[in-house]
JSON list of C-alpha atoms in Angstrom, two decimals:
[
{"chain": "D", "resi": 1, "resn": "UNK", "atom": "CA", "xyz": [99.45, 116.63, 110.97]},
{"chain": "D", "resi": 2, "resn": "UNK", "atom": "CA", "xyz": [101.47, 116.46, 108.02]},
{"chain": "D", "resi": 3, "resn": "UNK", "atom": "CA", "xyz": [99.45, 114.97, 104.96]},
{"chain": "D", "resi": 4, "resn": "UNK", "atom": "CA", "xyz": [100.97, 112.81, 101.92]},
{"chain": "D", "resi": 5, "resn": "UNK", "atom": "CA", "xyz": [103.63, 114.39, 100.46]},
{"chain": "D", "resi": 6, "resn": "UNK", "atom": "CA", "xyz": [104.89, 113.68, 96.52]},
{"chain": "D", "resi": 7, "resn": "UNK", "atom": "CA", "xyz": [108.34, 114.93, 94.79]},
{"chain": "D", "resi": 8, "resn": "UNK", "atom": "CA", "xyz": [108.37, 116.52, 92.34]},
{"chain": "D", "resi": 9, "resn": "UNK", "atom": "CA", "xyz": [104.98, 117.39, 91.74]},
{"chain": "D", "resi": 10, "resn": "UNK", "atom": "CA", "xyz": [105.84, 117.84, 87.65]},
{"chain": "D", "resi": 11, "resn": "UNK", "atom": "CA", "xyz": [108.18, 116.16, 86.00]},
{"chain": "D", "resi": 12, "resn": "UNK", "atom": "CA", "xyz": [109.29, 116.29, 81.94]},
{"chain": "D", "resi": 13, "resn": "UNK", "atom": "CA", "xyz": [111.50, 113.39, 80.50]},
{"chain": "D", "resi": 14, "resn": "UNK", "atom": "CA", "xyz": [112.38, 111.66, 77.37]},
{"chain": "D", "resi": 15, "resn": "UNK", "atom": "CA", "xyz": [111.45, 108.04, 75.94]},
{"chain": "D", "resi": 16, "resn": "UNK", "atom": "CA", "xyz": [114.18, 105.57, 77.04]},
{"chain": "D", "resi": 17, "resn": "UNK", "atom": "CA", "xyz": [115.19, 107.85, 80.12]},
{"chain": "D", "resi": 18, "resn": "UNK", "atom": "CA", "xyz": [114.26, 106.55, 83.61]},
{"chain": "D", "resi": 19, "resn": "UNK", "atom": "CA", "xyz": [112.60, 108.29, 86.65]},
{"chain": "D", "resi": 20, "resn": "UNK", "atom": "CA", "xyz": [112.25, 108.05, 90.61]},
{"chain": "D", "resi": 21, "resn": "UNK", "atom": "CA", "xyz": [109.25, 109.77, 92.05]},
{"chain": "D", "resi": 22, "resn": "UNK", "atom": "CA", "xyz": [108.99, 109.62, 95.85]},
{"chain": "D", "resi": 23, "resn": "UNK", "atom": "CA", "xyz": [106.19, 109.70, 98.76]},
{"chain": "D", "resi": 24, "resn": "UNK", "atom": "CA", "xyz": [106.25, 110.56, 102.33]},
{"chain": "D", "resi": 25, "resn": "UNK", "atom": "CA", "xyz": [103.40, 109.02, 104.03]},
{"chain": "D", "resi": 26, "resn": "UNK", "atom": "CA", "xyz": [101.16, 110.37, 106.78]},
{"chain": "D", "resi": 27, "resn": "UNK", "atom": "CA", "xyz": [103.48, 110.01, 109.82]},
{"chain": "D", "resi": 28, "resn": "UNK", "atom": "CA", "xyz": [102.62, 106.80, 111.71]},
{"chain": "D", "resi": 29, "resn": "UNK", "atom": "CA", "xyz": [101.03, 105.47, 108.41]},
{"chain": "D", "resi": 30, "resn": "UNK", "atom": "CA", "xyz": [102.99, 101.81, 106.84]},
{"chain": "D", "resi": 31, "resn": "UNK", "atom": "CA", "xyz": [100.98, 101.43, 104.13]},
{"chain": "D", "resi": 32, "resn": "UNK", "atom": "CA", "xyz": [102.35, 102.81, 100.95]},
{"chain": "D", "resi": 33, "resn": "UNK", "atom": "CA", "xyz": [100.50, 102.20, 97.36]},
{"chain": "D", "resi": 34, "resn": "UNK", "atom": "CA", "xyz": [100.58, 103.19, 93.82]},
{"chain": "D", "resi": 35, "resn": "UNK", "atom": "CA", "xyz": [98.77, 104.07, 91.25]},
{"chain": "D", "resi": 36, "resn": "UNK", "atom": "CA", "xyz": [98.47, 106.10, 87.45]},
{"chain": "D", "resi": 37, "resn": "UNK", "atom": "CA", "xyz": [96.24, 107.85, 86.79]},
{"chain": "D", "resi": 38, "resn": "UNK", "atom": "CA", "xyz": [95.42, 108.48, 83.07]},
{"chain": "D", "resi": 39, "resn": "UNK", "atom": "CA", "xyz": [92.35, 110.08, 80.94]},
{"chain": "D", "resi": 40, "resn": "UNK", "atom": "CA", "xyz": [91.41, 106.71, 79.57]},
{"chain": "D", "resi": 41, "resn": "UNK", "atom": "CA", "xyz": [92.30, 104.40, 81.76]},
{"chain": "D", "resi": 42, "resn": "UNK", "atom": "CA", "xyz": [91.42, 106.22, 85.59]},
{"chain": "D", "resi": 43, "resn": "UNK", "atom": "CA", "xyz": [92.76, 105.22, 88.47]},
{"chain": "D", "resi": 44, "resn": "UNK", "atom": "CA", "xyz": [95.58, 101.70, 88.19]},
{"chain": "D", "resi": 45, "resn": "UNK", "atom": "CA", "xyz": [96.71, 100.08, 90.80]},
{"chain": "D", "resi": 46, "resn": "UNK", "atom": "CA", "xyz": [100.30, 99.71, 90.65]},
{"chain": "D", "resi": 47, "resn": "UNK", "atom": "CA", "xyz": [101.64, 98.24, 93.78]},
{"chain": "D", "resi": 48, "resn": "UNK", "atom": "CA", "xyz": [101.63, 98.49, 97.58]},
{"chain": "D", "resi": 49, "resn": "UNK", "atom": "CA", "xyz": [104.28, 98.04, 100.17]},
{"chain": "D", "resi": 50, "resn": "UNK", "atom": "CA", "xyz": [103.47, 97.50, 104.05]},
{"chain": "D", "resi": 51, "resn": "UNK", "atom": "CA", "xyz": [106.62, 97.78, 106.54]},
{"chain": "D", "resi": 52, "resn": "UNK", "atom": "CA", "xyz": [108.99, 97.46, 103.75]},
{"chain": "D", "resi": 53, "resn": "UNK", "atom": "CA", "xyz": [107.58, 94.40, 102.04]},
{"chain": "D", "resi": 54, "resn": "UNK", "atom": "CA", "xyz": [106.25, 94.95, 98.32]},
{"chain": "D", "resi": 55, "resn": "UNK", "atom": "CA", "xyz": [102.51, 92.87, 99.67]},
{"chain": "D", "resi": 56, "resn": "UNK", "atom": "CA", "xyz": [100.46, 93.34, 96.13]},
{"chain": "D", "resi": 57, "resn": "UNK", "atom": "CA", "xyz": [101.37, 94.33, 92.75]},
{"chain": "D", "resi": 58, "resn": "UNK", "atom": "CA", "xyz": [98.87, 95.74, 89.94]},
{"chain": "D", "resi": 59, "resn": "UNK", "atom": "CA", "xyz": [99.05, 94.26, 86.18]},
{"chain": "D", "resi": 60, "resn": "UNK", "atom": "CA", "xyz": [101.82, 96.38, 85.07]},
{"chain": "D", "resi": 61, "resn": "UNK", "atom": "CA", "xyz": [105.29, 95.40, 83.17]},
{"chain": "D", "resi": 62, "resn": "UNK", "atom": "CA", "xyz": [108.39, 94.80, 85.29]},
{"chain": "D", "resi": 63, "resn": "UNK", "atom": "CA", "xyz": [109.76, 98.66, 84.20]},
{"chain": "D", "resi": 64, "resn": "UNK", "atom": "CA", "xyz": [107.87, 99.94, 86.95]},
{"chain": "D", "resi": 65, "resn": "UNK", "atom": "CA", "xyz": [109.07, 98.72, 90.55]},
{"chain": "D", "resi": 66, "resn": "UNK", "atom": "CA", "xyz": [109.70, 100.39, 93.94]},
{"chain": "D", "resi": 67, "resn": "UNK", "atom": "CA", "xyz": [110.45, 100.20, 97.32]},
{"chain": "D", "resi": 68, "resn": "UNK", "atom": "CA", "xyz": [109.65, 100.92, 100.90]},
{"chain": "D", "resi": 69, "resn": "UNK", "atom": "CA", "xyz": [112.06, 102.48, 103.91]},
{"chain": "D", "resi": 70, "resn": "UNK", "atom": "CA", "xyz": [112.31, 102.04, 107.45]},
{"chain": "D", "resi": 71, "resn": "UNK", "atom": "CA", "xyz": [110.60, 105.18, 107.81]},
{"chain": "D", "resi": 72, "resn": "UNK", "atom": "CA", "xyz": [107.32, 104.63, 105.84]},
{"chain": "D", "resi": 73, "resn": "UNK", "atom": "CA", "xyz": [109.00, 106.60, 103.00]},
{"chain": "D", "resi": 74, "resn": "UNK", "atom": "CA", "xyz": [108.55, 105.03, 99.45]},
{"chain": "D", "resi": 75, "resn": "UNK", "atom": "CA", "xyz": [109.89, 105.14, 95.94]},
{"chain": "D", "resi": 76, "resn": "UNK", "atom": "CA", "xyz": [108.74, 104.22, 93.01]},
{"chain": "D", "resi": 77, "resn": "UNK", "atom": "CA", "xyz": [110.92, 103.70, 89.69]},
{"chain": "D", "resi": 78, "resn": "UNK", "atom": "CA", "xyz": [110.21, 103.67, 85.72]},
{"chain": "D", "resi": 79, "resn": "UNK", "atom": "CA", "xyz": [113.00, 102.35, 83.91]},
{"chain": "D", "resi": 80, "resn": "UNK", "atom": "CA", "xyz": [112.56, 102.99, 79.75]},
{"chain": "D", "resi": 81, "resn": "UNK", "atom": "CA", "xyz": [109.60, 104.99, 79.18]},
{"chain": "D", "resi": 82, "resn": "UNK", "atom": "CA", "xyz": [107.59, 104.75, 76.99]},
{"chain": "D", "resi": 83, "resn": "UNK", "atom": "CA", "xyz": [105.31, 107.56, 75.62]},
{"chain": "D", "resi": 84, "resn": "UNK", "atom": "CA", "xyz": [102.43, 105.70, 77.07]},
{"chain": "D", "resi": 85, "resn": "UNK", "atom": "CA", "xyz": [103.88, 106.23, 80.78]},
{"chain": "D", "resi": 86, "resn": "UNK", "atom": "CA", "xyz": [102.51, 110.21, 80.66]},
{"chain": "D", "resi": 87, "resn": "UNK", "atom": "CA", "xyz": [100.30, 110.17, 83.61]},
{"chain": "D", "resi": 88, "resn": "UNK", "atom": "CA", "xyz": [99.75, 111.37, 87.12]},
{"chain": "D", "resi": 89, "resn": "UNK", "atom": "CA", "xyz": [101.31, 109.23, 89.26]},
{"chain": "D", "resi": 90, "resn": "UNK", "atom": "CA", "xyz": [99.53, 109.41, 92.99]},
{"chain": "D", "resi": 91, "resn": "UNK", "atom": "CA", "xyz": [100.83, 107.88, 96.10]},
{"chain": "D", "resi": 92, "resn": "UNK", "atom": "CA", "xyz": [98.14, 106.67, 98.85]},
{"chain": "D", "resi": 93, "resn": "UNK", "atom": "CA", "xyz": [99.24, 105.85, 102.71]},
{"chain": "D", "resi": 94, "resn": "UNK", "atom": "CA", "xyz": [97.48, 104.15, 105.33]},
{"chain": "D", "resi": 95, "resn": "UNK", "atom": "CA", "xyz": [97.76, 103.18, 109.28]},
{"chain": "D", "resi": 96, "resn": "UNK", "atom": "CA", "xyz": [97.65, 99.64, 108.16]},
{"chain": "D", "resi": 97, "resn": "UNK", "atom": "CA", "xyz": [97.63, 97.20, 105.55]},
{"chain": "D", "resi": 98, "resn": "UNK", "atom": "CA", "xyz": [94.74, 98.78, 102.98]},
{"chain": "D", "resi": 99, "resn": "UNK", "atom": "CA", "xyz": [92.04, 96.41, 104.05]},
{"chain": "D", "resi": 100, "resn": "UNK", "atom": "CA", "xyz": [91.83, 98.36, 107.12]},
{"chain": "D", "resi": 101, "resn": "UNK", "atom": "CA", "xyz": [91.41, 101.88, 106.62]},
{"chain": "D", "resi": 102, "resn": "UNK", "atom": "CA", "xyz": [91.04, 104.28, 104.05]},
{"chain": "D", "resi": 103, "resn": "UNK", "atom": "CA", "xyz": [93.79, 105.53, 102.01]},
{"chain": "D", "resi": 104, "resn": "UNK", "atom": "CA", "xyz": [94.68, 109.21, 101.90]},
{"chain": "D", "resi": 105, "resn": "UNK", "atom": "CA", "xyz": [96.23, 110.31, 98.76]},
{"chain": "D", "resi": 106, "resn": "UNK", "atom": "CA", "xyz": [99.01, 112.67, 98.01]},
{"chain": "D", "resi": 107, "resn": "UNK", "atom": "CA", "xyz": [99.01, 115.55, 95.08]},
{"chain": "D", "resi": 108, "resn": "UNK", "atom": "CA", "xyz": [100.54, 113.20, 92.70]},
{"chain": "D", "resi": 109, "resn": "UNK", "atom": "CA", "xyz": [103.04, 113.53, 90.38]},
{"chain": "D", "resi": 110, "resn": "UNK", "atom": "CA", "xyz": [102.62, 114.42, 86.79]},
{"chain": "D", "resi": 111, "resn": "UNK", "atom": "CA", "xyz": [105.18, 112.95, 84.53]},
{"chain": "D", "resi": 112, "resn": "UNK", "atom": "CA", "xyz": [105.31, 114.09, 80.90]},
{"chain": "D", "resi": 113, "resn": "UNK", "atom": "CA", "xyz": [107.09, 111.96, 78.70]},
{"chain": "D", "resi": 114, "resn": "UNK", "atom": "CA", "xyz": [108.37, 113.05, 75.34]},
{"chain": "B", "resi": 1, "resn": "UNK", "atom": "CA", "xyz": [88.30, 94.06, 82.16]},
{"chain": "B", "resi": 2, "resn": "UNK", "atom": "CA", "xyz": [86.83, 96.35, 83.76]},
{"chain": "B", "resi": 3, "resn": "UNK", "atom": "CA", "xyz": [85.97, 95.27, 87.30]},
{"chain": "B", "resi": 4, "resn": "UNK", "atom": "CA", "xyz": [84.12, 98.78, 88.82]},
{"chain": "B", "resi": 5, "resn": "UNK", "atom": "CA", "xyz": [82.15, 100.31, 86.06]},
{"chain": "B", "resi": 6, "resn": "UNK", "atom": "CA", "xyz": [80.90, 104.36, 86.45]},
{"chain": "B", "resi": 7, "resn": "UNK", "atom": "CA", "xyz": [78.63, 104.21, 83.39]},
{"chain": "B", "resi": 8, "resn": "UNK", "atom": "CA", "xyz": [78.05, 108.29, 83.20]},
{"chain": "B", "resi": 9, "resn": "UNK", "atom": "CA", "xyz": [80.98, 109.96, 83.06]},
{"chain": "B", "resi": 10, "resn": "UNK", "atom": "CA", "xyz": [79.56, 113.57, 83.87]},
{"chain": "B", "resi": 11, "resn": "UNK", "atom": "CA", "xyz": [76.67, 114.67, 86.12]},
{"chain": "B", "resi": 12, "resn": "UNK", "atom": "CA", "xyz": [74.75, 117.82, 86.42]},
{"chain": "B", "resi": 13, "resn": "UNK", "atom": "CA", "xyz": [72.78, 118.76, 89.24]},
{"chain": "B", "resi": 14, "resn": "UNK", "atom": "CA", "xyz": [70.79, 121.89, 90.50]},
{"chain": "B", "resi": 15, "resn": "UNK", "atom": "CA", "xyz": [72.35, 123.57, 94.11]},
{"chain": "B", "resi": 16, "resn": "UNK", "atom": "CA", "xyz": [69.85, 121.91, 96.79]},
{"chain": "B", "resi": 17, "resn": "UNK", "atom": "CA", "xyz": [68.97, 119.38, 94.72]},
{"chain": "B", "resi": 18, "resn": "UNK", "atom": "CA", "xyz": [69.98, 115.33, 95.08]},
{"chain": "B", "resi": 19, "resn": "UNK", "atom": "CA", "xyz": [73.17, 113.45, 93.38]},
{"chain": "B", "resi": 20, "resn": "UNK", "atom": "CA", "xyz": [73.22, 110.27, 92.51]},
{"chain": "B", "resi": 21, "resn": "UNK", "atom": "CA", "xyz": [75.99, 108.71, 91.09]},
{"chain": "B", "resi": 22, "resn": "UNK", "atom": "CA", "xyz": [76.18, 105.09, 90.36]},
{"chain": "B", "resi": 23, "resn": "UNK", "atom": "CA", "xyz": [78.66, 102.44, 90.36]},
{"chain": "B", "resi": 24, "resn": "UNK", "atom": "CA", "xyz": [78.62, 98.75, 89.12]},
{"chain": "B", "resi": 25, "resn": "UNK", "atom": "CA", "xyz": [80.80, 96.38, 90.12]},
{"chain": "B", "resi": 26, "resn": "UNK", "atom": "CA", "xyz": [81.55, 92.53, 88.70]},
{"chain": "B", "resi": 27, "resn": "UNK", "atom": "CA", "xyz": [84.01, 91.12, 91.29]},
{"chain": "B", "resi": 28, "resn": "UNK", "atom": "CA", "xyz": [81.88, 89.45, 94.12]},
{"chain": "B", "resi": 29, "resn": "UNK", "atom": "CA", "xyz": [85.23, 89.05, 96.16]},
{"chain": "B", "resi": 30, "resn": "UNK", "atom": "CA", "xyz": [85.11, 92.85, 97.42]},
{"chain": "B", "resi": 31, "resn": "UNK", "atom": "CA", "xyz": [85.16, 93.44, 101.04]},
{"chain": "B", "resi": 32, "resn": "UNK", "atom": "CA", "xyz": [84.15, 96.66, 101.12]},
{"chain": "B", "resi": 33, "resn": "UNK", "atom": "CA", "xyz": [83.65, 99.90, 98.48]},
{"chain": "B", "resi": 34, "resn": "UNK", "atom": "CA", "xyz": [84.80, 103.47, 99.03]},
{"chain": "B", "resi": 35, "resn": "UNK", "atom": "CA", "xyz": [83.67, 106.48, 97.32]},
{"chain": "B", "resi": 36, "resn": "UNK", "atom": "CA", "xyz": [86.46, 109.28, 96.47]},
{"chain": "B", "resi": 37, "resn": "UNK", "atom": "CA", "xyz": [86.50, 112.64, 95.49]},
{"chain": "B", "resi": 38, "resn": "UNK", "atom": "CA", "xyz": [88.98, 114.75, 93.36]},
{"chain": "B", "resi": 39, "resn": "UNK", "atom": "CA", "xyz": [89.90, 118.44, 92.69]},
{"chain": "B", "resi": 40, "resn": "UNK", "atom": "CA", "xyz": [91.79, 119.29, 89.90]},
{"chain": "B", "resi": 41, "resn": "UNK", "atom": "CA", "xyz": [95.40, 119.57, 91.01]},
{"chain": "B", "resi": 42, "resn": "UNK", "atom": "CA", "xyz": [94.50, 117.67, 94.17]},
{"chain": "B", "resi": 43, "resn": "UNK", "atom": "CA", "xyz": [94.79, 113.46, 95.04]},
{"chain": "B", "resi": 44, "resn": "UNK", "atom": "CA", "xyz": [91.52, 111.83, 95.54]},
{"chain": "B", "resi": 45, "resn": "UNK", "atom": "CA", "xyz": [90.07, 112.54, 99.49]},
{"chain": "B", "resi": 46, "resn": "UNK", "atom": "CA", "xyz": [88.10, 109.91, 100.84]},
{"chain": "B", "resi": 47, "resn": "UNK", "atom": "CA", "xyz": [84.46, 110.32, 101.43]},
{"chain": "B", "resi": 48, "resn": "UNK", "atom": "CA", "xyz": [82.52, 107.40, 102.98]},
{"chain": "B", "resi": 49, "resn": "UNK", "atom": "CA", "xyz": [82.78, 103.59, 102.44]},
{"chain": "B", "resi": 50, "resn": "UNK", "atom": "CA", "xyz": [80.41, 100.42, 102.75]},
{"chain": "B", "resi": 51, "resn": "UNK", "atom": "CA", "xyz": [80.89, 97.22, 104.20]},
{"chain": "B", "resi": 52, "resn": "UNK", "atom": "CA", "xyz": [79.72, 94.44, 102.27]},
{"chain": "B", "resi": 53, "resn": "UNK", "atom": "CA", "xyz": [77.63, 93.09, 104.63]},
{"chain": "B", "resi": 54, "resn": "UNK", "atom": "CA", "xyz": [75.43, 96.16, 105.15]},
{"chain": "B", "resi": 55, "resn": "UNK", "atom": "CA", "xyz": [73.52, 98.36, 102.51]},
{"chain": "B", "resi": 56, "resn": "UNK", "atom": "CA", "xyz": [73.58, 101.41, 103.66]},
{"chain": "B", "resi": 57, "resn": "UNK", "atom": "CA", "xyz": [75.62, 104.04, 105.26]},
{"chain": "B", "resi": 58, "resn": "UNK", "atom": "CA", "xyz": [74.79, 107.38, 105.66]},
{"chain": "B", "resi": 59, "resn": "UNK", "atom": "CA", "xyz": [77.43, 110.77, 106.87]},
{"chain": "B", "resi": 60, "resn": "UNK", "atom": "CA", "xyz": [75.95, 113.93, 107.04]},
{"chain": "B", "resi": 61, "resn": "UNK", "atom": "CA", "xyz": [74.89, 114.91, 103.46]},
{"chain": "B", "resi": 62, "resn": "UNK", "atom": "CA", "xyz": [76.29, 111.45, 101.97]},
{"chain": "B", "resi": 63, "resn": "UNK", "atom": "CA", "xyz": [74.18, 108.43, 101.83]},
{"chain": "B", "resi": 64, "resn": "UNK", "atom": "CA", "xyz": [75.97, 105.37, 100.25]},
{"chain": "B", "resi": 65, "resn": "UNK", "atom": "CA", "xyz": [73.51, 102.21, 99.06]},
{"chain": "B", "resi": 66, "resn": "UNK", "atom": "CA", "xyz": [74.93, 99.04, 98.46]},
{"chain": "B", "resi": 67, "resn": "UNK", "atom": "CA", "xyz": [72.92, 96.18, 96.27]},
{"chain": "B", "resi": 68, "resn": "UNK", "atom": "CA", "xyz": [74.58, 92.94, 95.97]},
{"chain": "B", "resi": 69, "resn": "UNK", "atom": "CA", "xyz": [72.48, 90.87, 94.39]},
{"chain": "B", "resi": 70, "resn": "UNK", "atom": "CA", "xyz": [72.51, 93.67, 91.73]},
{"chain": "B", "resi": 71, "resn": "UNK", "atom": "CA", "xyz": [75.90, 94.75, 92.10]},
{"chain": "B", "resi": 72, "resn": "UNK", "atom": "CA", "xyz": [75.45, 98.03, 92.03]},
{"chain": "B", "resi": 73, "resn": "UNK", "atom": "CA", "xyz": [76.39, 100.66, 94.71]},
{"chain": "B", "resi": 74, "resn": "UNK", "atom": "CA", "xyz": [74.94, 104.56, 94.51]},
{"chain": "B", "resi": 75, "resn": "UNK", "atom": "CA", "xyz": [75.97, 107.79, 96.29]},
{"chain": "B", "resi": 76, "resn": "UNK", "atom": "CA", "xyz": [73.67, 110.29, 96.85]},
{"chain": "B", "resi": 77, "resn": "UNK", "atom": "CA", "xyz": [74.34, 113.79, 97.96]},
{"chain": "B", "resi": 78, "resn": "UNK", "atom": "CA", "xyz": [71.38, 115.54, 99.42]},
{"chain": "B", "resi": 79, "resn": "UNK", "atom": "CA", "xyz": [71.37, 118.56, 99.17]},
{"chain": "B", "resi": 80, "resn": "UNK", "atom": "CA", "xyz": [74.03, 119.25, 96.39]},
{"chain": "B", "resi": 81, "resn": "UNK", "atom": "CA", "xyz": [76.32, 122.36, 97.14]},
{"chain": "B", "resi": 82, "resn": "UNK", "atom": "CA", "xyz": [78.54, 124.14, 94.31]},
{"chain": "B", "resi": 83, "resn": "UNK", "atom": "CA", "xyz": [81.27, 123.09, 96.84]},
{"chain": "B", "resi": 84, "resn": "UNK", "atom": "CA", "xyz": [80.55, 119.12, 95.38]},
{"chain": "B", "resi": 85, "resn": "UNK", "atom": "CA", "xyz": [81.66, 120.03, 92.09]},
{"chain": "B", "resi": 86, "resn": "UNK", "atom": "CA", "xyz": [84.19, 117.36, 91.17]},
{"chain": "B", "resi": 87, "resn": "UNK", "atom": "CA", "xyz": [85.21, 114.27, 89.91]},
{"chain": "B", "resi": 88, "resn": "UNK", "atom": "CA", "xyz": [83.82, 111.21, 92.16]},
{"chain": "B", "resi": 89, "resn": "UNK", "atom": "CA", "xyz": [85.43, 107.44, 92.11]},
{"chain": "B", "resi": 90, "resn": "UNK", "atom": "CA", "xyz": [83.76, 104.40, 93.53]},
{"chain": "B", "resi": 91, "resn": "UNK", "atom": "CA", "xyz": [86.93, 101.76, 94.26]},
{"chain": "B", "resi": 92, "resn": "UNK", "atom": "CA", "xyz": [86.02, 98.43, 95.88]},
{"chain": "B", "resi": 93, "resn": "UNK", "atom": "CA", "xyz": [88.73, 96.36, 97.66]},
{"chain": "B", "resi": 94, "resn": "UNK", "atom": "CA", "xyz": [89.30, 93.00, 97.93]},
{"chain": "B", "resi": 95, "resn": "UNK", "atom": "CA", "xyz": [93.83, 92.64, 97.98]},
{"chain": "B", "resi": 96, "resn": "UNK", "atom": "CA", "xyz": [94.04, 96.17, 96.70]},
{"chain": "B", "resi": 97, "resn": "UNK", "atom": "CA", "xyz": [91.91, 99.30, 95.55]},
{"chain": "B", "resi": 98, "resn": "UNK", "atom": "CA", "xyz": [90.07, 98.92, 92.07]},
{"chain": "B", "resi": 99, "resn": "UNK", "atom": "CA", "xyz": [88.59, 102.27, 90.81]},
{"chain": "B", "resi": 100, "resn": "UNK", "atom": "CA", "xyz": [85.98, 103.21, 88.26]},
{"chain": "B", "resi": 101, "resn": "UNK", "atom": "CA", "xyz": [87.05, 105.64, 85.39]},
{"chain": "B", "resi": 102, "resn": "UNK", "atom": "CA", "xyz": [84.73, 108.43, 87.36]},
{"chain": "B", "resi": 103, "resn": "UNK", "atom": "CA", "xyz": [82.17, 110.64, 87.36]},
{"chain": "B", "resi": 104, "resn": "UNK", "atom": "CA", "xyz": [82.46, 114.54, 87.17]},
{"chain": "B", "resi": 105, "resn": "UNK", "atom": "CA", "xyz": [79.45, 115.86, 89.01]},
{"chain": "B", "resi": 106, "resn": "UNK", "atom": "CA", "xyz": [78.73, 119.75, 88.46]},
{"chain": "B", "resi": 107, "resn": "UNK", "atom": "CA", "xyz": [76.43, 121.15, 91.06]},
{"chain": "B", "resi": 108, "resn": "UNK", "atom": "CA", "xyz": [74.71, 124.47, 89.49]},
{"chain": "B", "resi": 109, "resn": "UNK", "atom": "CA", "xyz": [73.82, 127.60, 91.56]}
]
């Protein structure tokens, strides 16, 4: 079975630029979340999506947003970034809403803004 | 404001010996806590998780202990393996996952 799978797994861009990082979840799985992951800060929640349907959103500005598709398959977006947005950005799925079960995580995706 | 605290940010243990790494927590309104691990280059794998309405759960080598009234949850490994070297998260979840910074345990042969 398939696990999670992130593109691209690196990524280099420049302040003011915008970015789409995508996850495949476990097949089966409808739970998609979100999170950065930075030296200082660990793990942030970012957002979660369950059957297409944004259900939860961490305490981050509205430059980051995504989206779920009929398939499970999820996107997530920066618009403007900022230097501050360097991080590893890591994609969790999950049979069911995250209450449920446990959340297996992807690679991640590390995005290097300059 | 930190709502999962994982005071010591580095751990080192002798091979065959116990780990215990600690967690505190300050939200009351989790349901249950999980305990992750991570590899370099690698997403966070799941290990073993608590209810919060027991205080104890135990798989294979890992033993998790959940006090309420103190808030505080602890995983031990017994016995450590070099294998264990990484860096471990405790996440409780109430709407959505909330980590601790982690804890990078290095198990000495």
């Amino acid at each position: 079975k398939a696990g999670v799978t992130q593109t691209p797994r690196y990524l280099i861009k420049t302040r003011g630029q915008q970015v789409t990082l995508s996850c495949s979840p476990i097949s089966g799985h409808r739970s998609v979340s979100w999170y950065q992951q930075t030296p200082g800060q660990g793990l942030q929640f970012l957002f979660e999506y369950f059957s297409e349907t944004q259900r939860n959103k961490g305490n981050f500005p509205g430059r980051f947003s995504g989206r779920q598709f009929s398939n499970s398959r999820s996107e997530m977006n920066v618009s403007t970034l900022e230097l501050g947005d360097s991080a590893l950005y890591l994609c969790a799925s999950s049979l069911d809403w995250q209450g449920a079960t446990e959340a297996f995580f992807g690679q991640g995706t590390r995005l290097t803004v300059v | 404001d930190q709502q999962v605290k994982q005071n010591s940010p580095s751990l080192s243990v002798q091979e065959g010996r116990i780990s215990i790494l600690n967690c505190d927590y300050t939200n009351s309104m989790f349901d249950y806590f999980l305990w992750y691990k991570k590899y370099p280059a690698e997403g966070p794998t799941f290990l073993i998780s608590i209810s919060s309405i027991k205080d104890k759960n135990e798989d294979g080598r890992f033993t998790v202990f959940l006090n309420k009234s103190a808030k505080h949850l602890s995983l031990h490994i017994v016995p450590s393996q070099p294998g264990d070297s990484a860096v471990y998260f405790c996440a409780g979840y109430g709407q959505n996952f909330v980590f601790g910074p982690g804890t990078r345990l290095s198990v000495l042969p």
